[in-house]
GROMACS .gro file of C-alpha atoms in nm:
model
  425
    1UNK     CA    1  -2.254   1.771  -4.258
    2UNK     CA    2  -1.877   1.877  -4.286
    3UNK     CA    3  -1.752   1.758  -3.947
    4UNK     CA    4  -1.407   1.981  -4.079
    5UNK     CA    5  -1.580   2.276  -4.136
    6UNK     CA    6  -1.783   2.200  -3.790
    7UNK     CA    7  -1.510   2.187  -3.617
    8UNK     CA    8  -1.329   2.502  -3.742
    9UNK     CA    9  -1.632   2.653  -3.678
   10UNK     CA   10  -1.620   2.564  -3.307
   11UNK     CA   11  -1.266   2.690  -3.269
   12UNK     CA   12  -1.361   2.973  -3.426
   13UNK     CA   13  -1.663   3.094  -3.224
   14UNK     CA   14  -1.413   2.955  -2.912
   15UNK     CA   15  -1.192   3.180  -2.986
   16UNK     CA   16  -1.364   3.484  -3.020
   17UNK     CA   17  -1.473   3.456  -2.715
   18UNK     CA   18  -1.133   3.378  -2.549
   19UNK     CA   19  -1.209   3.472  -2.201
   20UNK     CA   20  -1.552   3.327  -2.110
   21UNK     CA   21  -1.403   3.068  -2.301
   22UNK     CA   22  -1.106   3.003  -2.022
   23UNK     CA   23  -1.373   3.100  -1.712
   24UNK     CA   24  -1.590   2.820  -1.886
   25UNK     CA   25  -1.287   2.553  -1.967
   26UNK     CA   26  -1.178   2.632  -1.535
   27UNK     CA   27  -1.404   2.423  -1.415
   28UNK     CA   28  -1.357   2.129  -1.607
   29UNK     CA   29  -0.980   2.226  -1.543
   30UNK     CA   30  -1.015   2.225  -1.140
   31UNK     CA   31  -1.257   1.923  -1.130
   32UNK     CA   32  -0.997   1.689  -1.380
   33UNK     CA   33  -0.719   1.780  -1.191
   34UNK     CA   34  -0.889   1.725  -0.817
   35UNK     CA   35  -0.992   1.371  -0.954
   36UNK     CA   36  -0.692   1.279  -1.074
   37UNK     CA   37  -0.474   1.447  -0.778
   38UNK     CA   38  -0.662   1.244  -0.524
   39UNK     CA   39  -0.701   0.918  -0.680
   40UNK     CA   40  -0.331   0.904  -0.743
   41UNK     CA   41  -0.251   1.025  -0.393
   42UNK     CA   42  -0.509   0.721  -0.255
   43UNK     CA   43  -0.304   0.526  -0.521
   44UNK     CA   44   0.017   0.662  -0.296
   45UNK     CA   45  -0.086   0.552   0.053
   46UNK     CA   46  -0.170   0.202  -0.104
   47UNK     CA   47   0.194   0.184  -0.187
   48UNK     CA   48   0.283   0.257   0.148
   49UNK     CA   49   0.082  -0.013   0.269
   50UNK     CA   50   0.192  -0.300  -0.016
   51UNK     CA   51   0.573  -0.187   0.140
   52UNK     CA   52   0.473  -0.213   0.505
   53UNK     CA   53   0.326  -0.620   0.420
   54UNK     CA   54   0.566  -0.685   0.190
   55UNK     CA   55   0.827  -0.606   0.481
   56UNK     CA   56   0.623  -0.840   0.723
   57UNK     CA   57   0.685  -1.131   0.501
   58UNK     CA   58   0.456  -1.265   0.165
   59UNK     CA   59   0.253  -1.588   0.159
   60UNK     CA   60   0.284  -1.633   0.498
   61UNK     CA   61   0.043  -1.788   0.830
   62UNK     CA   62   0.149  -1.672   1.200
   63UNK     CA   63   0.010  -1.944   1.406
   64UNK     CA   64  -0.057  -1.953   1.814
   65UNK     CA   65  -0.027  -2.318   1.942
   66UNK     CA   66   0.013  -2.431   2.331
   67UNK     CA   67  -0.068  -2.723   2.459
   68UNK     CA   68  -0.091  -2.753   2.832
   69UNK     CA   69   0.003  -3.108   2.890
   70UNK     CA   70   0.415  -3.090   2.934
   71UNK     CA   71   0.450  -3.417   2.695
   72UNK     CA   72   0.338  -3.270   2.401
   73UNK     CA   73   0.553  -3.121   2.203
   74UNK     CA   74   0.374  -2.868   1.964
   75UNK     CA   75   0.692  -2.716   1.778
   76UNK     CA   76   0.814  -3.060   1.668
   77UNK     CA   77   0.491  -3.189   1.570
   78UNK     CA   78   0.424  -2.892   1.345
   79UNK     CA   79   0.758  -2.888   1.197
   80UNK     CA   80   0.716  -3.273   1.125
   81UNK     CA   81   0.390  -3.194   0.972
   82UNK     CA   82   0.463  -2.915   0.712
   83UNK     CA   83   0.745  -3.129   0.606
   84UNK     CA   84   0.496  -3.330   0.459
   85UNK     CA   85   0.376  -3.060   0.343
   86UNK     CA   86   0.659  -2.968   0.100
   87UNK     CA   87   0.476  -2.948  -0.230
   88UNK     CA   88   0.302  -2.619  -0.043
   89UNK     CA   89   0.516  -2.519   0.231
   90UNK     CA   90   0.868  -2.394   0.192
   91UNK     CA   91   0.908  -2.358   0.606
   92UNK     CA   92   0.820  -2.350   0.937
   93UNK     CA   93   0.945  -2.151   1.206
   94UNK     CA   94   0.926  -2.083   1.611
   95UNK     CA   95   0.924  -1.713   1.632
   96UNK     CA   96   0.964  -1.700   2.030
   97UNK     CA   97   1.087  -1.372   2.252
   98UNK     CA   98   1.301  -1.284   2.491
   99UNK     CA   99   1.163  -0.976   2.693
  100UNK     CA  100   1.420  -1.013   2.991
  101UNK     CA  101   1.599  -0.754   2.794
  102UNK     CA  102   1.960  -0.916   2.861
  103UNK     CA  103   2.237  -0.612   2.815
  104UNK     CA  104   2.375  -0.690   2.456
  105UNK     CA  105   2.811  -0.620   2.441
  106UNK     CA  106   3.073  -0.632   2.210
  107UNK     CA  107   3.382  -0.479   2.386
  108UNK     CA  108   3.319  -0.128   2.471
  109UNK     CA  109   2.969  -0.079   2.255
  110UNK     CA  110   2.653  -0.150   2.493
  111UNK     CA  111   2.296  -0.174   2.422
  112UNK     CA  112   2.029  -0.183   2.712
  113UNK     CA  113   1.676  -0.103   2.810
  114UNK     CA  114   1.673   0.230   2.934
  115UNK     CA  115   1.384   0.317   3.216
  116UNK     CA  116   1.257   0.691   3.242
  117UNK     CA  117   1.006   0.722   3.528
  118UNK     CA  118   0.686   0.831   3.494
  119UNK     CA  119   0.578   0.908   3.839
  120UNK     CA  120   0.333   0.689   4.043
  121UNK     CA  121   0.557   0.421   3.981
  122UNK     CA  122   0.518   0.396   3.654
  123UNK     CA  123   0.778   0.310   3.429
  124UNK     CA  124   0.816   0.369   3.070
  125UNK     CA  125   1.070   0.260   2.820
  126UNK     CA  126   1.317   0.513   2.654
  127UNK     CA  127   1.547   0.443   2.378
  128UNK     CA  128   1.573   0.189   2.132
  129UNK     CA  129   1.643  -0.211   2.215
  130UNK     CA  130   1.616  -0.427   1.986
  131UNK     CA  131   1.387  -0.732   1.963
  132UNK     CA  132   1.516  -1.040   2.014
  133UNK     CA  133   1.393  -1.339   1.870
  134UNK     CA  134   1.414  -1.713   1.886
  135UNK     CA  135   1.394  -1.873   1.565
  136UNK     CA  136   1.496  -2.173   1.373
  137UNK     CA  137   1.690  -2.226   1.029
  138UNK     CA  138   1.417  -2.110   0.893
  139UNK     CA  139   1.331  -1.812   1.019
  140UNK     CA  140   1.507  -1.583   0.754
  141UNK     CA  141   1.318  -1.751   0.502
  142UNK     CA  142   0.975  -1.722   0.695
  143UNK     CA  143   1.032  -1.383   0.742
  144UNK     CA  144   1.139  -1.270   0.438
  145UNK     CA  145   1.505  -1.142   0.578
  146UNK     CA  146   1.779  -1.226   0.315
  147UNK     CA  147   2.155  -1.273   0.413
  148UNK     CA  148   2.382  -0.986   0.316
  149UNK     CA  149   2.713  -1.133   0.522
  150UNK     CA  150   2.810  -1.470   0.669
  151UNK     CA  151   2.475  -1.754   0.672
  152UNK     CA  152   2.215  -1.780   0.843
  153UNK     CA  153   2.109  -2.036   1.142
  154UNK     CA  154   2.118  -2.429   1.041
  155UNK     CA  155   1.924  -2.720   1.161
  156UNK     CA  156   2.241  -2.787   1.334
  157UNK     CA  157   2.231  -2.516   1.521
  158UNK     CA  158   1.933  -2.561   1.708
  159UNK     CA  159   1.977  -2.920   1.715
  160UNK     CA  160   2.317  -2.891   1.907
  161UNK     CA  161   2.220  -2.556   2.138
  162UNK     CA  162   2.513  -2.378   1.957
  163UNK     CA  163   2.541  -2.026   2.099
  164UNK     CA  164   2.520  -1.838   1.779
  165UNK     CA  165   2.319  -1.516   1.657
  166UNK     CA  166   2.196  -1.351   1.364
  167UNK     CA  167   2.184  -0.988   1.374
  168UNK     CA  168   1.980  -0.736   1.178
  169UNK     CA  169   2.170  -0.439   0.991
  170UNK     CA  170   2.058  -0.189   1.245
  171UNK     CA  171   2.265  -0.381   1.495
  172UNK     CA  172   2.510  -0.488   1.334
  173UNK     CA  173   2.532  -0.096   1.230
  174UNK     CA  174   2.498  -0.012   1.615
  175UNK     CA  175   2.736  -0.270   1.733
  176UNK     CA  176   3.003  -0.291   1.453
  177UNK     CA  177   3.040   0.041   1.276
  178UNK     CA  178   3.227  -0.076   0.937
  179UNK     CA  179   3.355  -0.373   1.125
  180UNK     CA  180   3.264  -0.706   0.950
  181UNK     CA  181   3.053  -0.857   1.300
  182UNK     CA  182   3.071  -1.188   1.145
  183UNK     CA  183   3.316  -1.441   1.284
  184UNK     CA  184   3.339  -1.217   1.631
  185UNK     CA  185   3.165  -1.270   1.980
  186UNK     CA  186   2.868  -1.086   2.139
  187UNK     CA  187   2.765  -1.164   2.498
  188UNK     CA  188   2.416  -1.106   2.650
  189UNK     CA  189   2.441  -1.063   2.947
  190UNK     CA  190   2.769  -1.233   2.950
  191UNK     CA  191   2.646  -1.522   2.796
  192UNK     CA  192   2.901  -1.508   2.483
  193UNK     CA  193   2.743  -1.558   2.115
  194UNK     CA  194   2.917  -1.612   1.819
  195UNK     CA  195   2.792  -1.359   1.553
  196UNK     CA  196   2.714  -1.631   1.194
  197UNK     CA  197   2.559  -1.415   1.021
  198UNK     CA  198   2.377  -1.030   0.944
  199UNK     CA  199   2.088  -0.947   0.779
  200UNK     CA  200   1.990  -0.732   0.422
  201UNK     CA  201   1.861  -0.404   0.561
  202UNK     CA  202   1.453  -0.401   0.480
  203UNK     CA  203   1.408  -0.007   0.539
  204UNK     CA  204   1.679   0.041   0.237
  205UNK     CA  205   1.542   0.215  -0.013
  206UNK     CA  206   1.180   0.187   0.115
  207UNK     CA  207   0.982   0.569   0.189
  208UNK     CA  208   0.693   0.553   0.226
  209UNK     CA  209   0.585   0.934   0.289
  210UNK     CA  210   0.582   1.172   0.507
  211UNK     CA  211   0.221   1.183   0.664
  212UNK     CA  212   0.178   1.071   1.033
  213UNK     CA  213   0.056   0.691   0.924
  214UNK     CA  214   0.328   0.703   0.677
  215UNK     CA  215   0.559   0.762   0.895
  216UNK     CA  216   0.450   0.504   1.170
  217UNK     CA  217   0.457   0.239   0.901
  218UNK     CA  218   0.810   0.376   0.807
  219UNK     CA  219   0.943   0.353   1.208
  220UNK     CA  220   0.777  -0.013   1.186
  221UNK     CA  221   1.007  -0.150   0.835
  222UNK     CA  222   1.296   0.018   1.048
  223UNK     CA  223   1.248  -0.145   1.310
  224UNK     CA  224   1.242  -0.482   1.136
  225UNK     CA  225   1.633  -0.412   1.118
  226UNK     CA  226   1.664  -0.345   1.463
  227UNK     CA  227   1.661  -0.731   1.550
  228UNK     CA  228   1.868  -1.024   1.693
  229UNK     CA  229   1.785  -1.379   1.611
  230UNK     CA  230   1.932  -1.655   1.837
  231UNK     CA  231   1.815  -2.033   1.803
  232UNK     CA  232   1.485  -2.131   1.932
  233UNK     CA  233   1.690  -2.392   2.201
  234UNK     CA  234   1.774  -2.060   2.344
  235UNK     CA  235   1.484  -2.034   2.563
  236UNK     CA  236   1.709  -2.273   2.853
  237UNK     CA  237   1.905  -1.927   2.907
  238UNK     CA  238   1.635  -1.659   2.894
  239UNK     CA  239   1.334  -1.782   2.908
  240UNK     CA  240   1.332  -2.064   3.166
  241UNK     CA  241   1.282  -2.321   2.954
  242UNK     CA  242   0.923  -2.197   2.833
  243UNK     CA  243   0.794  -2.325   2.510
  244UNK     CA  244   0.748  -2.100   2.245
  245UNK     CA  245   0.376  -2.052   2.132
  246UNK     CA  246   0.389  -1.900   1.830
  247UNK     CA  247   0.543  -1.975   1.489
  248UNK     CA  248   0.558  -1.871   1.134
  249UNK     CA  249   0.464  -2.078   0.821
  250UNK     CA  250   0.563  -1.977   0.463
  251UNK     CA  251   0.375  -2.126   0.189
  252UNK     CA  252   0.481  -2.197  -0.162
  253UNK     CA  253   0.267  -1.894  -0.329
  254UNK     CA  254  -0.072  -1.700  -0.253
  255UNK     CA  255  -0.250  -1.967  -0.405
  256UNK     CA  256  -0.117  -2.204  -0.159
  257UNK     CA  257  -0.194  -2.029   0.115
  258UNK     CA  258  -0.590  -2.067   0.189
  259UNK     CA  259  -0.484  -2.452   0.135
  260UNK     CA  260  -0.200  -2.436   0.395
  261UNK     CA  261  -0.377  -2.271   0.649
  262UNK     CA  262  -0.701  -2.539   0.622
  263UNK     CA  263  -0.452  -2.815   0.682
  264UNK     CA  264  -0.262  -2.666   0.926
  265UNK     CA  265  -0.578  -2.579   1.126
  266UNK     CA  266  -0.690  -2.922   1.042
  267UNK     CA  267  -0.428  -3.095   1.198
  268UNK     CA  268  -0.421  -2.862   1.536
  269UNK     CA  269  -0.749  -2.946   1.583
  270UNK     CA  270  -0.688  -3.338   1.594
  271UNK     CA  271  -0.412  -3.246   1.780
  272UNK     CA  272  -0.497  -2.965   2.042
  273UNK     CA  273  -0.832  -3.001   2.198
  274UNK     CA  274  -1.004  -2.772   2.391
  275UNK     CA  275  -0.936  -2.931   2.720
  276UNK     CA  276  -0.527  -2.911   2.702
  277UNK     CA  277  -0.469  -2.619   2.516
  278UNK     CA  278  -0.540  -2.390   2.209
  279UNK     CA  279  -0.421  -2.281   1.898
  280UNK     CA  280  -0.536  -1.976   1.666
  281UNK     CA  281  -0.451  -1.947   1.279
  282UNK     CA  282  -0.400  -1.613   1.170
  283UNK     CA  283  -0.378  -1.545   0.740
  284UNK     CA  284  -0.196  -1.193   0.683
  285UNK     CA  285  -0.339  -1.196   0.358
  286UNK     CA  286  -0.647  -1.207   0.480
  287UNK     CA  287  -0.588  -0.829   0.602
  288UNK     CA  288  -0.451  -0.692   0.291
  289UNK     CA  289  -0.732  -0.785   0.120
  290UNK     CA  290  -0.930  -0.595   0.322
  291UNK     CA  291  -0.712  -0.312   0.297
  292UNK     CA  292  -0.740  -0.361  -0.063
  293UNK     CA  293  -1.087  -0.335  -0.094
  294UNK     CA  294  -1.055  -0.035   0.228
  295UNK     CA  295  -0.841   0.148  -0.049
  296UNK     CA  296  -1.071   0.084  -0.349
  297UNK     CA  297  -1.384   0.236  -0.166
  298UNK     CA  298  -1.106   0.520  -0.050
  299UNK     CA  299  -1.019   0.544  -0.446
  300UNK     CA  300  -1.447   0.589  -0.522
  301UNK     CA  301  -1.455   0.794  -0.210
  302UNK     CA  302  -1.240   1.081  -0.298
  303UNK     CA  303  -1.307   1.018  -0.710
  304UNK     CA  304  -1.695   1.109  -0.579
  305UNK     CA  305  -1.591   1.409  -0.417
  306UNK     CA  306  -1.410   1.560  -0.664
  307UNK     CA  307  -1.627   1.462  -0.945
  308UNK     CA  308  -1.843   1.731  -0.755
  309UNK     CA  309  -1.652   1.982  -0.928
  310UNK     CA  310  -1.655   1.827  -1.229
  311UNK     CA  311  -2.035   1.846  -1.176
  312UNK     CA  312  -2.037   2.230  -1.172
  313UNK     CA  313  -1.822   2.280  -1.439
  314UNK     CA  314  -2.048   2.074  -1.676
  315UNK     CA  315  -2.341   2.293  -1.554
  316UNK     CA  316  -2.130   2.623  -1.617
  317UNK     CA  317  -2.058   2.456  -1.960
  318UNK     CA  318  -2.502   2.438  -2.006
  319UNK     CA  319  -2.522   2.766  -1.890
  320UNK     CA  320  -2.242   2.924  -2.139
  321UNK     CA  321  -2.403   2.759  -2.483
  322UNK     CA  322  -2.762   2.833  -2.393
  323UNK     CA  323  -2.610   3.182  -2.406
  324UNK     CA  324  -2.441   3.114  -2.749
  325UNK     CA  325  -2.717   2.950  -2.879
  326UNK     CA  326  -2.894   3.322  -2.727
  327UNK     CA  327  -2.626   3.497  -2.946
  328UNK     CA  328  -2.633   3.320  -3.229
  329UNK     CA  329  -3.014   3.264  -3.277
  330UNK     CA  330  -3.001   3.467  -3.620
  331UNK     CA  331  -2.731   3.266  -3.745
  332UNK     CA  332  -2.902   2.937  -3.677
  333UNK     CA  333  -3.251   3.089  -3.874
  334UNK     CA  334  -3.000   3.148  -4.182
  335UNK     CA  335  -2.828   2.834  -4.168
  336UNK     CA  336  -3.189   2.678  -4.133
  337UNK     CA  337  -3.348   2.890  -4.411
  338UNK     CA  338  -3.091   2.756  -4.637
  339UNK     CA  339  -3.189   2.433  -4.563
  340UNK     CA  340  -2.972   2.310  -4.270
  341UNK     CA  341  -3.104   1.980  -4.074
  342UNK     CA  342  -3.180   1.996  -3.761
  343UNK     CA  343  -2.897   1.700  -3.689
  344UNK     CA  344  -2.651   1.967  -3.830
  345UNK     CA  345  -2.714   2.239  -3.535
  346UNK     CA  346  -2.699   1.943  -3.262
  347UNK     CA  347  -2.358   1.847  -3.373
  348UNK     CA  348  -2.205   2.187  -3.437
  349UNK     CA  349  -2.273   2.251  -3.092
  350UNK     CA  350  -2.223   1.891  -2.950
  351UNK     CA  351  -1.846   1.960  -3.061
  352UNK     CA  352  -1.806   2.343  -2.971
  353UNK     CA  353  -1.894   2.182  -2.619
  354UNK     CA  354  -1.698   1.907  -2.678
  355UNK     CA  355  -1.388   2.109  -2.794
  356UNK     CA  356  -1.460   2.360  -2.475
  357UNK     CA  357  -1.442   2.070  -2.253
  358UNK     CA  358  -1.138   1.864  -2.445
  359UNK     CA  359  -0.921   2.182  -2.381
  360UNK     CA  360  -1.007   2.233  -2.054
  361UNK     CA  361  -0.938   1.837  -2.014
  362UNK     CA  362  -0.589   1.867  -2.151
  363UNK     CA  363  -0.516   2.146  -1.924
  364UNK     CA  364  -0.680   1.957  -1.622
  365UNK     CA  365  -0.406   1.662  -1.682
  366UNK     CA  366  -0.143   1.892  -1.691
  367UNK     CA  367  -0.236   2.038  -1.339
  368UNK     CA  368  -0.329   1.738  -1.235
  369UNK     CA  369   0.037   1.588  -1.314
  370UNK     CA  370   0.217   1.904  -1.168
  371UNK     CA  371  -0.046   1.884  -0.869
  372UNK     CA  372   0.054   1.484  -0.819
  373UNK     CA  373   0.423   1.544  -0.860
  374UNK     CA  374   0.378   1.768  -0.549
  375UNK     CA  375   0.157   1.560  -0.330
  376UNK     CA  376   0.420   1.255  -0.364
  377UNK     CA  377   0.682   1.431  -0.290
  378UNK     CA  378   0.527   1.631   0.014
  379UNK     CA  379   0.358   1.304   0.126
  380UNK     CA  380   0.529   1.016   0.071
  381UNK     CA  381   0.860   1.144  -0.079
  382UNK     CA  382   0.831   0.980  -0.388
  383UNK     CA  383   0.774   1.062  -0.757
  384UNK     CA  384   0.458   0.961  -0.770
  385UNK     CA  385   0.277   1.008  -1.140
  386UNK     CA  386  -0.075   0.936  -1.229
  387UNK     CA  387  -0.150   0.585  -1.405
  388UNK     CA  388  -0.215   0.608  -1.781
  389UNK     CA  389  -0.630   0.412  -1.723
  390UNK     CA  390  -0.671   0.743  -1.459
  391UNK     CA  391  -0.522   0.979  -1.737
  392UNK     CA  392  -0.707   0.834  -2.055
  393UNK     CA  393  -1.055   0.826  -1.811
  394UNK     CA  394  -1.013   1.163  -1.727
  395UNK     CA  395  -0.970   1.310  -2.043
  396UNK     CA  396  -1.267   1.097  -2.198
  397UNK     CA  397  -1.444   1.241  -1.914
  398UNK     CA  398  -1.395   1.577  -1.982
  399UNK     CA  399  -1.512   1.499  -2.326
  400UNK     CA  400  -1.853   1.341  -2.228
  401UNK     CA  401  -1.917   1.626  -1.997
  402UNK     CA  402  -1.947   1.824  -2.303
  403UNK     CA  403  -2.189   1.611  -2.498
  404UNK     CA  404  -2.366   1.558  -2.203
  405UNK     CA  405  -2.400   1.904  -2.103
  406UNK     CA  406  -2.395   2.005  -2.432
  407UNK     CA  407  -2.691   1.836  -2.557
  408UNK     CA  408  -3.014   2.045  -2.423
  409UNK     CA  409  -2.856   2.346  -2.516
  410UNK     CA  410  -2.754   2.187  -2.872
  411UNK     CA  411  -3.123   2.066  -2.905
  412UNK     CA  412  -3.260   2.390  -2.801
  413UNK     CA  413  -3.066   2.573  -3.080
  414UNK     CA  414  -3.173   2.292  -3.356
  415UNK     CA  415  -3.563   2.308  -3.277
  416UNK     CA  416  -3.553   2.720  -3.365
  417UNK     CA  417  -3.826   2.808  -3.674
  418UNK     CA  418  -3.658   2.956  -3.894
  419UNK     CA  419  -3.873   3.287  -3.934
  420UNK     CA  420  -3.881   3.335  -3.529
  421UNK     CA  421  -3.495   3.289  -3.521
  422UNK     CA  422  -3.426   3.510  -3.830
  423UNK     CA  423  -3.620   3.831  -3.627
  424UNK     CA  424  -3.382   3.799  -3.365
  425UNK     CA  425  -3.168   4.091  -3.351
   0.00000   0.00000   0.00000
């Protein structure tokens, strides 16, 4: 067998039949492109989702810890402990609030918790105020917040109660203008604090589409700038002096972090019992890798449905050689008569369906690129492109749809007698 002269055989019979060759190449065209179109665009919200935890801090363990006898002093003894810790841990921090909302001033700019009734008596809040947090020196590093101007809070700081702050960009921004904030003097609510330090924006550069969950995850990374950090000895002003009962642990990697969080929960159990308090270990990671495995069944999910399509074409593919085998019967009793093998028919048409669908694959990458292109941008606002695995799998797809399909119809024309097929008109 001449696979050459097979094949220019195939492009020849595919060619004189250009238009029921295109109807037949559409559906492997439509099906393609749907697969790869929403695979990449599952591919697309997963991004938005790796930027939303990313913003929340990597390798880290939120921990709740209270104890209710007044001599025990949980912050401290956690700290103490993850400093022995140091081959795993790179910090600890308290990550404490203040929801008194204090008015926030610097000369004539002023940021406060607006009030719009509801009726009833209800009250909701309107406007933006940012959240203010009490942390230690190393909060920025828990939280994944890098210094753009000035420093960031020192152990001295909270160990001497200075009145200091740490703002995020959005305040700073709100607050400042183009003013450098650092080195000048906030008050809340007339309290004054010195302004060390201001925070790298996190929302900078980060889209992450334009759907309504995109765009909730968006408002959340923006509102990560939108933040005030004052040391955790802060709570004597604004909180009464009430301990702070939850705090932030960074580990050294991802490795480190099942490890960290057995020890940690270790040691709050010897320390906390049941009878004077509580404490609850919560893994972040934990979460995205059940979003990660949410978004893989997502990926098969949509794949499945379009594949559907892919499903019909292959069958239109069936139908449209049983009818060239139909048309060509007489040609098949010559080639036989002459002394063809029946091997020879199978693959002349295993690769005239083969070609059909190979086109019609090329074309379906195409439109599913364009169609990609325009579901990133409309969606997430991105330039999102399909990855080279989905690309190469589709198009080896396309070709095995062929053969597949292919193959009854191919067998069909190769098990003709030679005699019956050479009466056909």
């Amino acid at each position: 067998m001449n696979f050459s002269q097979a094949f220019k055989m195939a492009a020849k019979s595919i060619s004189a039949n250009k238009g029921r060759s295109a109807l037949t190449m559409l559906g492997v065209i439509i099906g393609l492109a749907a697969v790869i179109i929403l695979v990449s665009y599952a591919q697309g919200q997963n991004m938005a989702l790796r930027a939303y935890y990313e913003s929340m801090g990597t390798n880290t363990i939120s921990v709740s810890a209270y104890s209710y006898r007044g001599n025990v002093d949980v912050a401290s003894a956690l700290y103490d402990y993850c400093l022995q810790l140091d081959d795993l841990v790179l910090g600890v921090s308290p990550t404490g609030y203040i929801y008194s909302d204090p008015v926030i001033k610097f000369e004539s700019k002023t940021i406060s918790r607006q009030w719009q009734n509801m009726g009833g008596g209800a009250m909701m809040s309107a406007g933006e105020y940012p959240q203010i947090v009490l942390g230690n020196d190393k909060y920025g590093l828990c939280s994944d917040y890098k210094i753009a101007k000035g420093r960031d809070l020192s152990y001295l700081d909270i160990e001497k109660e200075n009145q200091v702050c740490v703002l995020g960009s959005a305040v700073a921004d709100e607050l400042f203008g183009f003013a450098d904030p650092v080195g000048k003097t906030i008050t809340l609510n007339g309290t004054p604090f010195l302004v060390i330090g201001v925070y790298e924006s996190k929302s900078a550069g980060v889209n992450v589409g334009n759907s309504e969950e995109s765009q909730w995850i968006q408002e959340t990374i923006n509102r990560q700038d939108y933040i005030l950090v004052l040391p955790s000895t802060m709570t004597r002003l604004f909180n009464n002096n009430q301990p702070i009962e939850n705090y932030i642990i960074k580990a050294k990697d991802a490795e480190s972090l099942k490890e960290v969080s057995t020890l940690v929960n270790g040691f709050l159990a010897g320390f906390i019992s049941n009878d004077n308090g509580y404490y609850y270990i919560d893994n972040p990671t934990s979460y995205q890798n059940e979003q990660a495995e949410a978004d893989k069944l997502q990926q098969r999910f949509l794949g499945g449905i379009a594949a559907i399509s892919l499903l019909v074409g292959g069958i239109g593919i069936m139908n449209i050689m049983l009818v060239t085998v139909t048309e060509r019967t007489r040609e098949i009793g010559i080639r036989k008569a002459i002394g063809a093998e029946r091997k020879s028919i199978i693959v002349q048409f295993l690769i005239e369906a083969a070609m059909i669908c190979g086109i019609g694959g090329i074309f379906g990458i195409l439109v599913g690129y364009l169609g990609t292109l325009i579901v990133g941008k409309m969606n997430f606002d991105i330039i999102l492109i399909p990855s080279a695995g989905i690309t190469v799998g589709a198009f080896l797809i396309s070709v095995a749809l062929g053969i597949i399909f292919g193959l009854y119809p191919a067998v069909k024309a190769s098990g003709l007698q030679p005699v019956e097929a050479l009466r056909a008109d």
